[in-house]
Coordinates of C-alpha atoms in Angstrom, one line a residue:
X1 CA -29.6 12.5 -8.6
X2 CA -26.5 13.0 -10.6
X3 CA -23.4 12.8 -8.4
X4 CA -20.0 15.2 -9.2
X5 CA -16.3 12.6 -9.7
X6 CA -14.9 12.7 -6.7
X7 CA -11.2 11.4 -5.9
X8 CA -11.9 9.4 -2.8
X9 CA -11.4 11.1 0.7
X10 CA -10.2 14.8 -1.2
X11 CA -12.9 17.2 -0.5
X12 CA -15.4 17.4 2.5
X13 CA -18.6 17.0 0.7
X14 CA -17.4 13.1 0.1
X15 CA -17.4 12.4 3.9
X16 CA -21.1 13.9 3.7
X17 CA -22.1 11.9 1.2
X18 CA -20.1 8.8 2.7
X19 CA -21.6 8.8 5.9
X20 CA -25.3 9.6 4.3
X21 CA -24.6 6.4 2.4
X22 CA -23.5 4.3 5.6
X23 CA -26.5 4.9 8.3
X24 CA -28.7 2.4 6.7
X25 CA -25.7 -0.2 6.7
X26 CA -24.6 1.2 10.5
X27 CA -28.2 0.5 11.6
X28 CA -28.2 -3.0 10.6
X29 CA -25.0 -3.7 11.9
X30 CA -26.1 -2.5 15.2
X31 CA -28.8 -5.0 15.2
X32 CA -26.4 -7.6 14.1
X33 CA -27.4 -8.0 10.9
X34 CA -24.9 -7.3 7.1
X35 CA -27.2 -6.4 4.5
X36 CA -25.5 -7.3 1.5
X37 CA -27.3 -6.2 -1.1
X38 CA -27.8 -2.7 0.0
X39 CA -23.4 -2.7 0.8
X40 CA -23.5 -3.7 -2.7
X41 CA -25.5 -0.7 -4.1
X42 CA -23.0 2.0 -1.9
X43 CA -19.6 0.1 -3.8
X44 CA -21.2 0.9 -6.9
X45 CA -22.6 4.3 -6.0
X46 CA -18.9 5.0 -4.6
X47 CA -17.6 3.5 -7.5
X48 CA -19.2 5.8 -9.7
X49 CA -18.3 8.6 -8.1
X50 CA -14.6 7.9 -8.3
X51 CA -14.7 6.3 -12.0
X52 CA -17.8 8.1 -13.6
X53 CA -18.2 10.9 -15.5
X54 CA -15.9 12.6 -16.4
X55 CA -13.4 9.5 -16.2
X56 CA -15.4 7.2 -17.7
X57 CA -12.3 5.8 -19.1
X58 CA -11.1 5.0 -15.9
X59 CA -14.2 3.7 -15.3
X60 CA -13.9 1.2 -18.8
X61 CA -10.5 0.1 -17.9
X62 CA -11.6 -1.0 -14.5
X63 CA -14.7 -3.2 -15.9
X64 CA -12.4 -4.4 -18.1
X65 CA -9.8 -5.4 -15.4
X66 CA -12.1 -7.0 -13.3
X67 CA -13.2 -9.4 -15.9
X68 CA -9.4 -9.9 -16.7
X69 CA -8.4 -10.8 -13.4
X70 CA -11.8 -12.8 -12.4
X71 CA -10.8 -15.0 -15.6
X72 CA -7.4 -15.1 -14.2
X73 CA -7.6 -16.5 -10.6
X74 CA -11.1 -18.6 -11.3
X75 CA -9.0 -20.6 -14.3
X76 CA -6.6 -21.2 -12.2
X77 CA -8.0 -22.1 -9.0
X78 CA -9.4 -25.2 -11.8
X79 CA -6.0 -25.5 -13.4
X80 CA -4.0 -25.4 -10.2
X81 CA -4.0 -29.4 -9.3
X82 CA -2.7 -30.2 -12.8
X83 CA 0.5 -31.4 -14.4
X84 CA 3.5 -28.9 -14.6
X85 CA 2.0 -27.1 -11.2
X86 CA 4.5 -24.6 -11.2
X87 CA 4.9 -23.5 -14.8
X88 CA 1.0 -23.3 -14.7
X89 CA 1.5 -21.0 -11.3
X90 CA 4.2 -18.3 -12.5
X91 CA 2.1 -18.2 -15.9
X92 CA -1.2 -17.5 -14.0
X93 CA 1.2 -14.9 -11.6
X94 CA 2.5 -13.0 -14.7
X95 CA -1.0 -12.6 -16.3
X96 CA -2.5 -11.0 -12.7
X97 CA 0.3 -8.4 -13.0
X98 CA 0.2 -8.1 -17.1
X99 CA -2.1 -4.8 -16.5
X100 CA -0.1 -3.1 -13.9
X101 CA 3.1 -3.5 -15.8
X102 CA 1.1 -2.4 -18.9
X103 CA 0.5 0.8 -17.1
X104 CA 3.9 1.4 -15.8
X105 CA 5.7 0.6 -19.0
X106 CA 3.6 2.8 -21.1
X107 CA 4.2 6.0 -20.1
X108 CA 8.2 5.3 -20.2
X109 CA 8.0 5.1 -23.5
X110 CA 4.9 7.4 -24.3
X111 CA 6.5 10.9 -22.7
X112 CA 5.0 10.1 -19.5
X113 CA 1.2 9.7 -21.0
X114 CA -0.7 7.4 -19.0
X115 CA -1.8 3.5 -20.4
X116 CA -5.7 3.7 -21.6
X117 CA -5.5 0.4 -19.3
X118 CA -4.8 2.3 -16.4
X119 CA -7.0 3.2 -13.1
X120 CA -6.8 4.9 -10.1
X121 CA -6.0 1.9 -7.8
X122 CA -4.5 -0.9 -10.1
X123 CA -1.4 -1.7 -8.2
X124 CA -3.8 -2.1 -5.2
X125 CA -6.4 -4.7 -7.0
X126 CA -3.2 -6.3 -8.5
X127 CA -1.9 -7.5 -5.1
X128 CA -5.3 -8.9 -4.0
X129 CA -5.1 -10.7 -7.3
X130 CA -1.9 -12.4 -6.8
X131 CA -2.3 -12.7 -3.7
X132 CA -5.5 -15.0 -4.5
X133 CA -3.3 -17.2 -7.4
X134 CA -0.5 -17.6 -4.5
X135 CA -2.3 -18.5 -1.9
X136 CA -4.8 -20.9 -3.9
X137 CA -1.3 -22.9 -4.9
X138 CA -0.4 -22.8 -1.6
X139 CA -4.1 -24.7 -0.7
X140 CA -4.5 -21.6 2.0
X141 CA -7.8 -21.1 -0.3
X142 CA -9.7 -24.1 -1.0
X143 CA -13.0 -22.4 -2.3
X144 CA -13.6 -19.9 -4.7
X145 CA -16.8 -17.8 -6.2
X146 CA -16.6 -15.5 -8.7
X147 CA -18.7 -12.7 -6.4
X148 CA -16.8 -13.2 -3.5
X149 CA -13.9 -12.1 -5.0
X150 CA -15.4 -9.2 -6.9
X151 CA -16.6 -8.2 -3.5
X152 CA -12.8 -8.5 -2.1
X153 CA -11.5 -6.8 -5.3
X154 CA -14.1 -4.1 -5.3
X155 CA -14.3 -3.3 -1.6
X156 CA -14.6 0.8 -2.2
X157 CA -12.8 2.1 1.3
X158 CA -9.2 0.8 0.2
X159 CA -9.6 0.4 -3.3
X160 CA -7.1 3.4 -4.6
X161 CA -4.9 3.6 -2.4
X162 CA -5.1 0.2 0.5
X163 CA -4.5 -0.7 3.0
X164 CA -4.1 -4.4 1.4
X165 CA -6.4 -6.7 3.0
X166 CA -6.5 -10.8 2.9
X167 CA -8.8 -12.6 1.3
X168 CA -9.3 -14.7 4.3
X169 CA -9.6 -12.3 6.7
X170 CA -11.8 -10.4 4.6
X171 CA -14.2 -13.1 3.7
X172 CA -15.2 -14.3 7.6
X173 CA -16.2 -10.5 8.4
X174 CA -17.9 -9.9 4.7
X175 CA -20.8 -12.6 5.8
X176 CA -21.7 -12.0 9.3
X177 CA -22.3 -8.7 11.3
X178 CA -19.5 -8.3 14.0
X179 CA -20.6 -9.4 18.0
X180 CA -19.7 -5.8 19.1
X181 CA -21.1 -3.2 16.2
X182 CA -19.8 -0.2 18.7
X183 CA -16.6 -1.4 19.3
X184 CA -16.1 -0.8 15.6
X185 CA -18.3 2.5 15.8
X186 CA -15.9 3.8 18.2
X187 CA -12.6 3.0 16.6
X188 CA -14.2 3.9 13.2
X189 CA -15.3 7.6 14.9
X190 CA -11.7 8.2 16.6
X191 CA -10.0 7.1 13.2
X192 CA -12.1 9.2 11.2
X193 CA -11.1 12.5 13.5
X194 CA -7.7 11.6 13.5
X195 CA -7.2 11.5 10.0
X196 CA -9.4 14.9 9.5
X197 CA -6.2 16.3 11.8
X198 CA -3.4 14.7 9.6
X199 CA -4.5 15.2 6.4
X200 CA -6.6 18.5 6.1
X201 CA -5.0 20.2 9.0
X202 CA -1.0 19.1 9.6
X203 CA -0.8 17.5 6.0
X204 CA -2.4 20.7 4.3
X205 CA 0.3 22.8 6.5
X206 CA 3.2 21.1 5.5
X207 CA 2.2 20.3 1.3
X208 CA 0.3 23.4 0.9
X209 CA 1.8 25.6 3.5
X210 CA 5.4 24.7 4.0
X211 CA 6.5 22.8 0.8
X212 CA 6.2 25.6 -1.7
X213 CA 8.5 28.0 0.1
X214 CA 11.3 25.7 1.0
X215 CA 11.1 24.1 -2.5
X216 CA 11.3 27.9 -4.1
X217 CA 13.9 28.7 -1.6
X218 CA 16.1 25.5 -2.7
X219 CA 15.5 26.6 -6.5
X220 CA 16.8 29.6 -6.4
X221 CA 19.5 28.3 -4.1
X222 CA 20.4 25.7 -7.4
X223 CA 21.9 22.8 -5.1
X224 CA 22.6 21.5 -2.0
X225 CA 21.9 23.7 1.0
X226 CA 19.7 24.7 3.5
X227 CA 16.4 25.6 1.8
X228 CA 17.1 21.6 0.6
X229 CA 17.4 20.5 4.0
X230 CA 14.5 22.4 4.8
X231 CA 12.6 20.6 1.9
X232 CA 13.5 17.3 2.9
X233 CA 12.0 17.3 6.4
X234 CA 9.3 19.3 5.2
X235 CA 7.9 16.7 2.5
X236 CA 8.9 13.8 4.6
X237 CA 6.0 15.4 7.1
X238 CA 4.0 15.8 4.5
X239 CA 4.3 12.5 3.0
X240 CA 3.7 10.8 6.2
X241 CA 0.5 13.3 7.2
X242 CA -1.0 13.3 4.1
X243 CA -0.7 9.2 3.4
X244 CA -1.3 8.1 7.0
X245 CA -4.2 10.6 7.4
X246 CA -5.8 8.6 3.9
X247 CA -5.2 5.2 5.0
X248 CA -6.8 6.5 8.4
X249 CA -10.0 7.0 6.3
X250 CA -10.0 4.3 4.3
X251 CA -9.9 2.3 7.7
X252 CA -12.5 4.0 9.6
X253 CA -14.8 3.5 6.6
X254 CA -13.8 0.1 6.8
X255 CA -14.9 0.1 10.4
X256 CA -18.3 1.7 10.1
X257 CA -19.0 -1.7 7.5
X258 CA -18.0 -3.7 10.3
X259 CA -14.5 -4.3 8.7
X260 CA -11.6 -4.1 10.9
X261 CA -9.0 -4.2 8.0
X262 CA -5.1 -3.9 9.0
X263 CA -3.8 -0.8 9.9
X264 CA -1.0 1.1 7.7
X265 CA 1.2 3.2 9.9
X266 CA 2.5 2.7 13.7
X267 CA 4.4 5.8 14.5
X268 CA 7.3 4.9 12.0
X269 CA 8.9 7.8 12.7
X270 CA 10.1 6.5 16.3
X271 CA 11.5 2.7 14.6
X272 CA 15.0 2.7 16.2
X273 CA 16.3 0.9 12.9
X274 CA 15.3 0.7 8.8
X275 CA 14.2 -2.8 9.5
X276 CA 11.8 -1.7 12.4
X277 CA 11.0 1.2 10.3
X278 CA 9.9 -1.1 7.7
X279 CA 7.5 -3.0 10.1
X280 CA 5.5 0.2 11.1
X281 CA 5.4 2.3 7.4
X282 CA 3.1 1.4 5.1
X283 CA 2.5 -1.8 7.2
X284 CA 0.5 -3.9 4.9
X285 CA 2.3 -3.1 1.5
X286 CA 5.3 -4.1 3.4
X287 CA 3.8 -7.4 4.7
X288 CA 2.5 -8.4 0.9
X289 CA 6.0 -7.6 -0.5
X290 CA 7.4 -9.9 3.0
X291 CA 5.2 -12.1 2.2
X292 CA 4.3 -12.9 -0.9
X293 CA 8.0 -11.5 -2.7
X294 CA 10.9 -11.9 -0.3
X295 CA 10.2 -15.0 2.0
X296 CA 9.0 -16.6 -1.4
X297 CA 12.2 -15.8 -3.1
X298 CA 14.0 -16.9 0.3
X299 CA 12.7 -20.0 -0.2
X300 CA 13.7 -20.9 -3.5
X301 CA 17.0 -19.5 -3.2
X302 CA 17.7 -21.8 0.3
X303 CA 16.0 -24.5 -1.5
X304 CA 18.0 -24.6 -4.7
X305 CA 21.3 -23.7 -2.8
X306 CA 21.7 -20.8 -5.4
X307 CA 24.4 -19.7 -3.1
X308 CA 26.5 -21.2 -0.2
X309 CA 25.8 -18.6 2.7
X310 CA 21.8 -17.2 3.8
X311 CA 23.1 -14.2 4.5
X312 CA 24.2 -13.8 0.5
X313 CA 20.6 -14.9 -0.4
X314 CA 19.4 -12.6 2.0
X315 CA 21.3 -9.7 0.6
X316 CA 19.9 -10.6 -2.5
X317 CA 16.3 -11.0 -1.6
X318 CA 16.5 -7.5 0.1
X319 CA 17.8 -5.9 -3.2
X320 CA 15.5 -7.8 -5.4
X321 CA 12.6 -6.7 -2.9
X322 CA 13.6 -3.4 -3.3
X323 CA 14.5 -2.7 -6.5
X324 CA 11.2 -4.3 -7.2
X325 CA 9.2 -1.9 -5.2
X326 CA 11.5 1.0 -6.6
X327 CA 10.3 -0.1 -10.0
X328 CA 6.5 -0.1 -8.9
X329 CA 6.6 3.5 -8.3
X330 CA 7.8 4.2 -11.5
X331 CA 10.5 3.4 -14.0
X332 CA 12.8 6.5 -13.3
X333 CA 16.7 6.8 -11.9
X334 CA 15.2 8.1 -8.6
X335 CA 12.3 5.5 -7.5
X336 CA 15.8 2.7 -8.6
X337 CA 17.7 4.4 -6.4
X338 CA 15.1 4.9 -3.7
X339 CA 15.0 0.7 -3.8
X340 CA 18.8 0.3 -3.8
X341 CA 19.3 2.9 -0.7
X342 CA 16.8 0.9 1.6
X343 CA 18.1 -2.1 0.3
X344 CA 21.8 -1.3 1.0
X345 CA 20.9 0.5 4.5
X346 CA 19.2 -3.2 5.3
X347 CA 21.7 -5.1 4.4
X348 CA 24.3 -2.8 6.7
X349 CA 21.4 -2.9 8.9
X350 CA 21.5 -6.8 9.5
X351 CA 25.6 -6.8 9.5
X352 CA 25.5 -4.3 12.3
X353 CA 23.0 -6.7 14.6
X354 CA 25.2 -10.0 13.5
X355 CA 28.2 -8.0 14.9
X356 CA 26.3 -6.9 18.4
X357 CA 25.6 -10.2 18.7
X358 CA 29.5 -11.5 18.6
X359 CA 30.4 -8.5 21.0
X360 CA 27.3 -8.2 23.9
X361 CA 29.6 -5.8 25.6
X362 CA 28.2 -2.8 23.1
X363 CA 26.5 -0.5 25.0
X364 CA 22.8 -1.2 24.5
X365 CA 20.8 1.8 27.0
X366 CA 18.4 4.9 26.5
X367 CA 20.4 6.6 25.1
X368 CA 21.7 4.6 22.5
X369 CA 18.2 3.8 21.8
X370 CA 17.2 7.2 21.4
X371 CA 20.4 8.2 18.9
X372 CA 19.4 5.0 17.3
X373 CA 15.6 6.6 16.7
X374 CA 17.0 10.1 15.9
X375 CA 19.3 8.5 13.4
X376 CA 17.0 6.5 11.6
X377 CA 14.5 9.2 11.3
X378 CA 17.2 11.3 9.5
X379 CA 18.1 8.9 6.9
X380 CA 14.5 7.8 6.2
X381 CA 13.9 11.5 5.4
X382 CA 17.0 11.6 3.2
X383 CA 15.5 8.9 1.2
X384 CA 11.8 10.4 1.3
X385 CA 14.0 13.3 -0.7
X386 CA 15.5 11.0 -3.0
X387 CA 11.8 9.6 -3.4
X388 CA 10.3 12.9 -3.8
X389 CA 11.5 13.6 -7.3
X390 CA 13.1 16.8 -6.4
X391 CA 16.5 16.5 -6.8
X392 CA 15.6 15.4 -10.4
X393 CA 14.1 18.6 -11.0
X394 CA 16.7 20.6 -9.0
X395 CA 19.7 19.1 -10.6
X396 CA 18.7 18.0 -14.3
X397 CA 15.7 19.6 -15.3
X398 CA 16.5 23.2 -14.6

């Protein structure tokens, strides 16, 4: 049987394969037992599907990655405990990324044409690979088998678009069943629902619906006004509905394989500051960049006493952190800026809470909580704007 290329979680004849694929797995869970080999045959039969046919290359470039980064972290998990630790650590660090950055510099130099290297789901596979070379130096990982991190790398439900799993957590759930199969049944069943009602039903409304009207409304309009305001809400909605009702897929899939991998989003939209905001969007590329970026860079900045006061290095870390997830997105003026306005808005953030904290008599009630939310929530969706791209094409690509 010859199966079409499917983008993962796009089109409704993918759930009907997917859950086809799953009832012979679901059935062994059920009677507490993982059959590995036949989870191993659905990743590839998945994987084929999203990087066969008629992206082959894709399919090339992700072999080929694989054996990259499988050389990567198993040399160094034998090189780690040897002289010059640390150069031997930001070496191993820079090759796990060398293929992402490959894909992200290329087209900013090649009129926007996408690296041969490139796959749908690099930058994902990239932070499970760096997370492996970090944590191994930390000694958080003191074994490692080539399959077992295949496995982790290849794990089908997450794999283009997260949500970024641990290593650790991953590898206690991928070899036993889970004591309570239903428990995961249930929450995999309600997930599953609730992202059919985000993304093909309130994210379809707003990106498919909505967006094209307010966004030919605000370019006939040629700057700022209404139809732009309109568009900023609007794709913020979308954005949210459309990403949230993915990740809410990926994790019920997760679920029905016995996985309980992290959720993404916890109603963002009501964080009553940019920092809470930060703890509830995108949850677990937020984390890694936490993580495995700032608290890192924290460290050696405190450690080195690169500068006199923590809140300096912590303005710093925050527009480092930024700036570096601005550049992820892409290498244009907008995805900077995108880094530099969260970055700024956290560091004005972390002054305004130092401040309340000299002078308890602020008012702290309801309803400063709730102008707090309602505030946030604006300027999130002012920046979701400045993300979307639009005002590039509104202002200098006319």
């Amino acid at each position: 049987m010859m199966f079409p290329h499917m983008i993962p979680y796009a089109e409704p004849i993918y759930f009907f394969y997917l859950l086809l694929a799953l009832c012979p797995l679901a059935i062994g869970l059920y009677f507490g037992k993982r059959v590995k080999w036949y989870e191993s045959c659905v990743t590839l039969l998945f994987l084929w599907m999203s990087f066969g046919g008629e992206q082959w290359h894709q399919g090339l470039a992700l072999v080929g990655y694989v054996l990259w980064q499988s050389g990567v972290v198993g040399t160094y998990f034998h090189l780690r405990s040897k002289k010059n630790q640390t150069s031997v650590f930001y070496l191993f660090v820079l090759l796990a990324i060398f293929p992402l950055a490959i894909t992200k510099v290329v087209p900013f130099f090649h009129d926007n044409q996408p690296s041969l290297l490139g796959f749908l789901g690099i930058s994902y596979l990239t932070f499970r690979s760096v997370q492996m070379v970090m944590e191994m130096r930390d000694g958080m990982i003191k074994e490692y088998q080539w399959l077992h991190f295949i496995r982790f790398l290849l794990f089908f439900p997450t794999i283009s678009s997260g949500p970024i799993d641990r290593y650790r957590r991953f590898e206690k759930e991928a070899n036993q069943a889970p004591a309570d199969y239903l428990d995961y049944l249930e929450k995999g069943v309600k997930r599953l629902f609730l992202g059919f009602l985000y993304k093909f039903m309130l994210g379809y409304f707003f990106g498919q619906v909505l967006l094209p009207v307010v966004a030919k409304e605000a370019m006939m309009s040629g700057g700022v006004s209404w139809a732009l305001v309109g568009y900023m809400y609007v794709y913020s909605m979308y954005l949210f509905f459309d990403f949230a009702g993915y990740s809410l897929f990926a994790i019920a899939t997760s679920n029905f394989m016995g996985y309980d991998v992290p959720i993404n989003f916890n109603k963002p939209f009501l964080a009553p500051n940019i920092k809470e905001f930060w703890n509830r969007w995108h949850m677990s590329l937020s984390f890694w960049f936490r993580d495995y970026v700032y608290m890192r860079l924290m460290f050696t900045l405190m450690k080195k006493k690169v500068f006199k006061s923590r809140v300096v290095s912590s303005n710093v870390g925050y527009f480092a952190l930024f700036l570096l997830m601005g550049i992820w997105h892409g290498l244009t003026w907008y995805y900077i800026a995108y880094g530099i306005y969260h970055a700024t808005w956290i560091c004005l953030n972390d002054a305004w809470i130092r401040y309340k904290k000299r002078h308890p008599s602020l008012p702290s009630n309801r309803l400063t909580h709730s102008l707090a939310v309602i505030g946030t929530f604006h300027g999130v969706c002012l920046s979701f704007l400045l993300f979307s791209g639009f005002l590039n094409t509104l202002f200098f690509l006319k």
